[in-house]
XYZ file of C-alpha atoms in Angstrom:
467
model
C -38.443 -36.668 -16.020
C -37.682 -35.455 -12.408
C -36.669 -31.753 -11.863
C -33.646 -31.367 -10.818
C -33.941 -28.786 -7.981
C -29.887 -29.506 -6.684
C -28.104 -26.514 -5.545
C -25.602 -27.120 -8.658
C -28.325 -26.832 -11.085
C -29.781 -23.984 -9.026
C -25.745 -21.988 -9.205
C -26.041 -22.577 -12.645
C -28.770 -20.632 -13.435
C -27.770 -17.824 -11.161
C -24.708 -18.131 -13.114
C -26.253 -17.631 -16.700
C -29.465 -15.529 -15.314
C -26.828 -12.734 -14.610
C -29.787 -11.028 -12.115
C -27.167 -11.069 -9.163
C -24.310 -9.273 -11.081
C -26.852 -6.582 -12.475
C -27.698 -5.773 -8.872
C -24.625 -6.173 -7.004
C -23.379 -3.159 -9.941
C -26.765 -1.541 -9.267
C -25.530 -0.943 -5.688
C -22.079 -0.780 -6.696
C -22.759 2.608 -8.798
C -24.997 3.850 -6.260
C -22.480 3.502 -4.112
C -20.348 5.226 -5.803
C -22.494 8.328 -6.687
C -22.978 9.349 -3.232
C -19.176 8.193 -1.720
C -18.550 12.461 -2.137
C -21.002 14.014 -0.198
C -21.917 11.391 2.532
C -20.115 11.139 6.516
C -16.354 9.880 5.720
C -16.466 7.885 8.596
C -19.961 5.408 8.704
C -22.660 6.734 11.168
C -23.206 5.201 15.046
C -26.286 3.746 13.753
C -24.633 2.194 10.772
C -21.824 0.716 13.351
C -24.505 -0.387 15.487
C -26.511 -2.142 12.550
C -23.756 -4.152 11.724
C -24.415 -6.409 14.619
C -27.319 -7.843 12.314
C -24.740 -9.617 10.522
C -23.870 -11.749 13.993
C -26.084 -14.866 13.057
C -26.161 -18.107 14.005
C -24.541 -20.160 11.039
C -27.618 -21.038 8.634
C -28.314 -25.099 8.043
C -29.277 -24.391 4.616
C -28.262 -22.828 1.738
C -30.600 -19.801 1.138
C -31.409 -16.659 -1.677
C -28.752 -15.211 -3.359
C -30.563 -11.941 -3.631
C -31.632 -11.810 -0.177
C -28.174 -12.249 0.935
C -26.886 -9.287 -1.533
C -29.272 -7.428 -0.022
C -28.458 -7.698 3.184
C -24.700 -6.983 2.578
C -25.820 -3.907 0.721
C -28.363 -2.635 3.243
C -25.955 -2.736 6.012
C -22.249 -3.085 4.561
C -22.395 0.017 2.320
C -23.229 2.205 5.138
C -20.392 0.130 7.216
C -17.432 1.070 5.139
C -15.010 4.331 5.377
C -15.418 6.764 2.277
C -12.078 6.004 1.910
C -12.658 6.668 -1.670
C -13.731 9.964 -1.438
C -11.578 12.725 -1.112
C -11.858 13.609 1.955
C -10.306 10.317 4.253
C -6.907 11.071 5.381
C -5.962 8.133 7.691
C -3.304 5.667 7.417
C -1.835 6.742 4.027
C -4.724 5.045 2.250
C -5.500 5.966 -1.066
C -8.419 6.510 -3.357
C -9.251 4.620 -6.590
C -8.446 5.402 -10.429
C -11.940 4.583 -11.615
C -10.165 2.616 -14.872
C -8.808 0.579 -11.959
C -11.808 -0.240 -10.282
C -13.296 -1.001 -13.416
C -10.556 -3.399 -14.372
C -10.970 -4.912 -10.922
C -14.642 -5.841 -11.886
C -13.694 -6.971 -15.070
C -10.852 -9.567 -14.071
C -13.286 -10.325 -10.904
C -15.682 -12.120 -13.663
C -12.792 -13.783 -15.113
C -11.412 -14.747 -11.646
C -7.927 -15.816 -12.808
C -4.999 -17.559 -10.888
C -1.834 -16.333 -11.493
C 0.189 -19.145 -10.297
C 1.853 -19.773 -13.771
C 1.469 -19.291 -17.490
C -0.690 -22.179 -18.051
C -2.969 -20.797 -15.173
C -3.453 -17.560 -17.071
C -1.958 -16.291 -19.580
C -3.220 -13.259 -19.658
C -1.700 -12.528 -16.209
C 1.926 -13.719 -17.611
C 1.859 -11.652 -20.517
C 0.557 -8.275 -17.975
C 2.665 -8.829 -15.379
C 5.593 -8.968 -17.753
C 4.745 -6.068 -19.571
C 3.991 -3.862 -15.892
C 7.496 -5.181 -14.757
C 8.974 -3.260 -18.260
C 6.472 -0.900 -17.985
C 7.471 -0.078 -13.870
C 11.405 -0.576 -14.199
C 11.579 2.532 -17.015
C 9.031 4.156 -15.385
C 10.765 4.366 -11.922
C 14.482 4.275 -13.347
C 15.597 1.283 -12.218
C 18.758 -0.938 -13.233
C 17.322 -2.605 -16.545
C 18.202 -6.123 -14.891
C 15.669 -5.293 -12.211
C 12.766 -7.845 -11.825
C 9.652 -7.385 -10.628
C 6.976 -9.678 -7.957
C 3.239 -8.554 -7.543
C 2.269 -9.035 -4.028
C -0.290 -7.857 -1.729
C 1.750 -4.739 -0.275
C 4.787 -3.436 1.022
C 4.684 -5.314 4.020
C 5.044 -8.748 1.996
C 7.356 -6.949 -0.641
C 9.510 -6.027 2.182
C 9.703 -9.631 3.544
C 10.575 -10.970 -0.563
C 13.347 -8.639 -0.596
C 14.779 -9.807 2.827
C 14.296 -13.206 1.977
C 16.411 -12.447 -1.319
C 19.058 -10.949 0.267
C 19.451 -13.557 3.192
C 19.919 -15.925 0.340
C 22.181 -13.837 -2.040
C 24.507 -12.695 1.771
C 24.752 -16.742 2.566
C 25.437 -17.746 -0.941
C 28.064 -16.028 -1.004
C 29.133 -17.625 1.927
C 28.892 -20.856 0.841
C 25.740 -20.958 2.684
C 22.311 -22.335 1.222
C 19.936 -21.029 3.547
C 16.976 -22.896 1.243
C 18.736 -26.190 2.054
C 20.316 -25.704 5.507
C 18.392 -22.834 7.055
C 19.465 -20.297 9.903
C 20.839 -22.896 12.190
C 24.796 -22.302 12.593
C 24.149 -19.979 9.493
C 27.091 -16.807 9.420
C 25.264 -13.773 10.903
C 23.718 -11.332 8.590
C 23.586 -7.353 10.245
C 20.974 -5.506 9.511
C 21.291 -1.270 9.975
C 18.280 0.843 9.241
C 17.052 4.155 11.172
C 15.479 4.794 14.802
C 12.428 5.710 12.342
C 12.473 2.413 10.609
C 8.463 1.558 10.018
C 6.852 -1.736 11.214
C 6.582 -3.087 8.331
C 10.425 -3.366 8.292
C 10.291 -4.545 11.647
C 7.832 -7.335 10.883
C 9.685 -8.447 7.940
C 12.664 -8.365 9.902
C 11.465 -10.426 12.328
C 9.540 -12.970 9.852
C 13.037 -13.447 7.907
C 14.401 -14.897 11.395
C 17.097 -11.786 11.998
C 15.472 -10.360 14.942
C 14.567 -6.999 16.024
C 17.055 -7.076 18.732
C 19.811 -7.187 16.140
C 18.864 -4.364 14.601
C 21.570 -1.540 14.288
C 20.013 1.221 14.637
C 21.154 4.731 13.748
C 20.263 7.957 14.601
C 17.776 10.426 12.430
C 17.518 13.946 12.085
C 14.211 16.134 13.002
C 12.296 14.891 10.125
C 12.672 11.048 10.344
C 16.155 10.872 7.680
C 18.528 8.413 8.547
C 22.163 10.789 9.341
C 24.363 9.399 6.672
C 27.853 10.170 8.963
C 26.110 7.696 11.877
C 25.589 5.044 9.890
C 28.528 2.270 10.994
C 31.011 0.359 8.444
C 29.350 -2.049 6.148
C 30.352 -4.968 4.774
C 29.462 -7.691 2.689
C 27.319 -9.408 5.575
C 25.140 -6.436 5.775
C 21.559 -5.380 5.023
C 20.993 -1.638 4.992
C 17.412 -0.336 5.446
C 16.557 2.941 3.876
C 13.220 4.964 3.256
C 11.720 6.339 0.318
C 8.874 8.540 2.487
C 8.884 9.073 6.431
C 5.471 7.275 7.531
C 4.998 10.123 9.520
C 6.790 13.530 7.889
C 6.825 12.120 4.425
C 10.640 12.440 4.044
C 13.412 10.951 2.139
C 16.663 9.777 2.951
C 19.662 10.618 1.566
C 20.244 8.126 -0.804
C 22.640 9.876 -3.588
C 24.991 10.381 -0.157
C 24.191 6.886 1.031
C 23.616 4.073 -1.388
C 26.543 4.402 -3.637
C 28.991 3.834 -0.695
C 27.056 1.522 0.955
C 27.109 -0.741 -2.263
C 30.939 -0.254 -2.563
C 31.188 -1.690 0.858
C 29.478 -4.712 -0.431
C 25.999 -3.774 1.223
C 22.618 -4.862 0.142
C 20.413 -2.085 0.033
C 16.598 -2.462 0.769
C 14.517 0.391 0.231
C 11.187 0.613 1.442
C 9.084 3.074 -0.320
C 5.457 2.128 0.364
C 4.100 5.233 -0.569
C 7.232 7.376 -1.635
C 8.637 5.350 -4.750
C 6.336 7.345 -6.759
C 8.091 10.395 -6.756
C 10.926 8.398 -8.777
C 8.229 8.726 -11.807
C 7.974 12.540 -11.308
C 9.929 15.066 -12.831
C 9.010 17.356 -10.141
C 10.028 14.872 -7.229
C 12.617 12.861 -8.776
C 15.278 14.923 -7.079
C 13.986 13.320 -3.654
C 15.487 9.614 -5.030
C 18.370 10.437 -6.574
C 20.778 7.757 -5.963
C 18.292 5.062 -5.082
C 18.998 2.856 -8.051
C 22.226 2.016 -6.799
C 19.880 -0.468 -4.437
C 19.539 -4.001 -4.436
C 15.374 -3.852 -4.382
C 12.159 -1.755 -3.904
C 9.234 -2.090 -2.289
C 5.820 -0.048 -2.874
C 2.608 -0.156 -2.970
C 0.188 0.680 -6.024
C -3.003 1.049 -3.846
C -1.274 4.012 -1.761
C -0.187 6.830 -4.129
C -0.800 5.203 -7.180
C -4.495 4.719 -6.287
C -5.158 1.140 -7.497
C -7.454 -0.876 -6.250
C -6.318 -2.625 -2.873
C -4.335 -5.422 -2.117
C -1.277 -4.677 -4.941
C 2.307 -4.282 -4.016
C 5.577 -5.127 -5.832
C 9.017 -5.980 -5.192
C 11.780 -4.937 -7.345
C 15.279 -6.717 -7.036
C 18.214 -6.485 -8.915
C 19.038 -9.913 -8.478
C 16.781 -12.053 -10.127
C 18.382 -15.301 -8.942
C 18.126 -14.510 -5.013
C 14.291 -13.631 -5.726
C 13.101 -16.329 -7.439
C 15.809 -19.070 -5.458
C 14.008 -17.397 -1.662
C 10.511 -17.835 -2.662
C 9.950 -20.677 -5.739
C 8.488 -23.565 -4.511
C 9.342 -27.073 -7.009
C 7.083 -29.099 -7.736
C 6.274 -32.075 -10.065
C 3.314 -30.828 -11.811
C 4.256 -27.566 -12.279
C 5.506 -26.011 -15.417
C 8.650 -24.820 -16.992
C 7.793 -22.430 -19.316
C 9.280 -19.709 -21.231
C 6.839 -17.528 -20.497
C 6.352 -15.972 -17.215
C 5.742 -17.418 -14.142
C 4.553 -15.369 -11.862
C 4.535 -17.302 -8.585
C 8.843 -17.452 -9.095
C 8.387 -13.831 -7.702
C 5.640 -13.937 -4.720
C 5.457 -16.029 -1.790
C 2.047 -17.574 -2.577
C 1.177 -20.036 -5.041
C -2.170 -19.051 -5.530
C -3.036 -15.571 -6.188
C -5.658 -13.096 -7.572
C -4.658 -11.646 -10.953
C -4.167 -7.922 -9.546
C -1.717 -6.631 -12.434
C -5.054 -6.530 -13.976
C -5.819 -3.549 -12.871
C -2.709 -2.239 -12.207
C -1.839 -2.402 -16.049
C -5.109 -0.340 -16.874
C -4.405 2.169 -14.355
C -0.526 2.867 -15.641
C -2.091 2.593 -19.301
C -4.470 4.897 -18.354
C -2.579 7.741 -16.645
C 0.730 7.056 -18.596
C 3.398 9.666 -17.329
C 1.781 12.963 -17.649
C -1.068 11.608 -15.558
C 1.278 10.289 -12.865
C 2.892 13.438 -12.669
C -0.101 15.636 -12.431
C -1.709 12.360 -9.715
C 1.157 13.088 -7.439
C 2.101 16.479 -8.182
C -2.297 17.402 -6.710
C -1.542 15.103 -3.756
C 1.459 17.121 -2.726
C -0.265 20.949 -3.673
C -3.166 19.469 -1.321
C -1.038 18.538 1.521
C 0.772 21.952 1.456
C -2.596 23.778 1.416
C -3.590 21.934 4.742
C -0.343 22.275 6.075
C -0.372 26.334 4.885
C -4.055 26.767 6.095
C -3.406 24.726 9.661
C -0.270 27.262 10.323
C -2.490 30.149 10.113
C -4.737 28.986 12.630
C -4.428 29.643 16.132
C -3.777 26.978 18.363
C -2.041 24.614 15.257
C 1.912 23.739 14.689
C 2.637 21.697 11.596
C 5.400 20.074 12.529
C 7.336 18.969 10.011
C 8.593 19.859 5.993
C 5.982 19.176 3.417
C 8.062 17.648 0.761
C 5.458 14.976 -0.193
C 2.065 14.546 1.072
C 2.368 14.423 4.741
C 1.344 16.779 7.480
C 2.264 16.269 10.737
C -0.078 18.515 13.422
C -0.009 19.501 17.308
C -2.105 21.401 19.477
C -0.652 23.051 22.312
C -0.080 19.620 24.366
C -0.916 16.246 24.074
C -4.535 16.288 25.971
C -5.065 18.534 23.747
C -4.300 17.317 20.461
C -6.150 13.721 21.254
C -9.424 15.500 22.458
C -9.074 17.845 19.114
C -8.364 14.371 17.085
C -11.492 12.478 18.695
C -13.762 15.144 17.536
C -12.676 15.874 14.540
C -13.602 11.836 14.065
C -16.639 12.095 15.483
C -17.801 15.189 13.227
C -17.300 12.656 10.422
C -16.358 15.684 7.729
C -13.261 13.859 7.423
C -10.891 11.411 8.854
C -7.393 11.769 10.373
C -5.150 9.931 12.164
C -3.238 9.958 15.305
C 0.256 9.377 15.681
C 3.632 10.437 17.754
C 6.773 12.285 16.750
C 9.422 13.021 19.152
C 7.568 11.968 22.432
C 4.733 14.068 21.461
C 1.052 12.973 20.630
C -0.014 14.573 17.316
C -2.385 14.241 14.369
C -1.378 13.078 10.945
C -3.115 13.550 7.651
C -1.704 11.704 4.996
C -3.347 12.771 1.207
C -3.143 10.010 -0.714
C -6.633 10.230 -3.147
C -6.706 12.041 -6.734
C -10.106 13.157 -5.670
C -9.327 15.394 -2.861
C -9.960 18.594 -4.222
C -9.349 22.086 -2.632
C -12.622 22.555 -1.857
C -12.378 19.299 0.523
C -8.984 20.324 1.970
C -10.956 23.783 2.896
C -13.892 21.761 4.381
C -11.204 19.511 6.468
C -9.341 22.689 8.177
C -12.637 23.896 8.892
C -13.680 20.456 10.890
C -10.003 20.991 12.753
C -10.855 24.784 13.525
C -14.115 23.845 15.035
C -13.205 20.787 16.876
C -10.774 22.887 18.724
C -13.697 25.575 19.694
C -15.533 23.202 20.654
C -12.803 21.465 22.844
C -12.195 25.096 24.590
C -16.048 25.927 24.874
């Protein structure tokens, strides 16, 4: 009989061997035992070794093994310990290690969560998440619930809702006729609206130029008395957590009017929605369920593995009606269908994770995850204000700090060594025509200990600046 040496025969046994899984989580917990004490930020000779990777595409399929391998030798010392507790950049957070686990898990059983049929398992978790999130958070009870890949695409699902719900009631059918000759939607949101807005804004076909925008106050909250006469052609953009300061907007003083004036209310709480779960920060949303819909991310505060964000709209209709695509061989189930509530068809099953994670931590867990975050951020914040030659600039009501040397040369030399020490990792930013540093803490591991080691990178970064 001739052997059969065909590269599907050959998957197949890599399949049931198992050897590559063993050692991809052989260098997976490796990985993860050292993420604490190694450089935050990878090495210059692990930057420059990733130009290894720049090969000519191979003719021929090749060894598994070799390539794991290679990906290991070079790509773990290639990534930001972004893990750790000690990265501060970009309001990225850490990783619940039930999540992670999960993650592996439901990366064996690489489901599509298109619709029931697709996976069940998916249907039945993102359905139970969506109860699980809406009580959790203190929502309307008729709120709904998509699972996306962040804020930035939950954003864009809620504008694409409202744009339908606004025309509807116009006697418009935007998913029929389009924007052409289509009554004009306003949309109002703050000078301090983040880009994410901005990009959804622009990818729902309204335009940045149309923006209304309306003044703020020192820490980045929209002033409720400047915000102009709303109607029911209106979109009002509101923020659950400054990008930069952290802060809220007034939303018991805003939303309730704005929804009497027939206003849909979009509130984009990437990282701030959390505190809506807290007892201790609760009093920062109050008023925000008088919204039309949420967005948030799970893999910022929450900590879940990344690439999970979810939209929350009142208006279940306008959701699914802006983003369900028919089609002949799809099914109509009673069960969940979880592409109704995303833009994509095809996606990765990442309630997975998300379900373990909330199962995990449950309320006290969330609490005490968010309540460490902000006790860090003050300590940096507390510690930085004591030190010559340091202004936090803004009110730590969350878990950002907002820092300035004493001008702008100065703060971006201070901020490029502090990156090149590689203790930690901040940010740079600008707030009120000034250049400062941000630190955003965002990961359950970062423990006092680290924040102390962090202020100490910042005081000698500025010595060695002046020396």
């Amino acid at each position: 009989m001739k052997e059969d040496n065909s590269l599907q025969r050959k998957m197949f046994l890599e399949l049931k061997d198992a050897e590559l899984f063993h050692r991809a989580e052989s260098f997976g917990i490796d990985y993860l035992r050292s993420i604490f004490d190694r450089n935050v930020y990878p090495s210059r000779s692990a930057l420059n070794d990733l130009s290894i990777l720049e090969e000519d595409f191979p003719e021929n399929s090749g060894d598994p093994l070799e390539t794991l391998n290679l990906l290991n030798r070079y790509g773990a010392p290639g990534t930001t310990a972004q893990i750790g507790g000690r990265y501060f950049g970009f309001v990225h957070g850490g990783i619940i290690p039930v999540g992670l686990a999960a993650k592996n898990l439901a990366t064996f059983w690489d489901q599509n969560a298109t619709v029931y049929q697709s996976s069940p398992i998916s249907s039945k978790l993102e359905t139970v998440v969506q109860k699980w999130l809406v009580q959790l958070l203190s929502l309307p009870s008729e709120t709904t619930a998509g699972f996306v890949s962040g804020t930035s695409t939950a954003n864009y699902c809620a504008l694409a809702a409202a744009r339908y719900r606004i025309l509807k009631n116009l006697n418009w059918d935007v998913t029929k006729k389009g924007l052409f000759n289509a009554p004009k939607i306003r949309v109002v949101a703050g000078r301090q609206v983040h880009s994410s807005m901005l990009q959804a804004i622009s990818l729902a076909g309204f335009g940045i130029d149309n923006i209304e925008l309306v003044e703020v106050d020192d820490q980045g909250r929209i002033l409720a008395d400047k915000i102009p006469e709303l109607d029911n052609t209106t979109i009002l953009s509101l923020q659950a957590g400054n990008v930069n300061t952290g802060a809220f907007d007034d939303f018991a003083l805003i939303c309730k009017k704005a929804k009497e004036q027939g206003a849909w209310i979009h509130i984009d709480g990437a990282f701030g929605l959390w505190a809506g779960a807290t007892q201790h920060f609760k009093p920062l949303t109050a008023g925000y369920e008088h919204a039309s819909s949420w967005a948030v991310d799970a893999h910022k505060t929450l900590n879940s593995p990344y690439d999970s964000g979810i939209i929350f709209c009142t208006d279940e209709e306008a959701l699914i009606s802006s983003l369900h695509i028919n089609a002949a061989y799809l099914p109509n189930e009673n069960e969940r269908n979880g592409m109704y509530y995303a833009p994509e068809m095809s996606r990765r099953s990442r309630v997975i994770e998300l379900w373990a994670i909330l199962r995990y931590l449950g309320r006290t867990g969330i609490e005490e995850l968010i309540h460490n975050l902000h006790k860090r951020a003050v300590q940096f914040a507390e510690l930085l204000n004591s030190e010559k030659g340091f202004y936090v600039l803004n009110q730590v009501v969350y878990n950002q700090v907002l820092v300035q040397c004493d001008n702008d040369t100065l703060t971006d030399k201070v901020l490029k060594e502090i990156q090149e020490m590689r203790e930690c990792w901040v940010g740079g930013s600008s707030w009120e025509g000034r250049n400062v540093i941000r630190i955003s803490v965002c990961s359950w591991a970062t423990t006092e200990e680290d924040v102390n080691r962090s202020v100490d990178s910042f005081r000698k970064a500025l010595r060695n600046i002046k020396n």
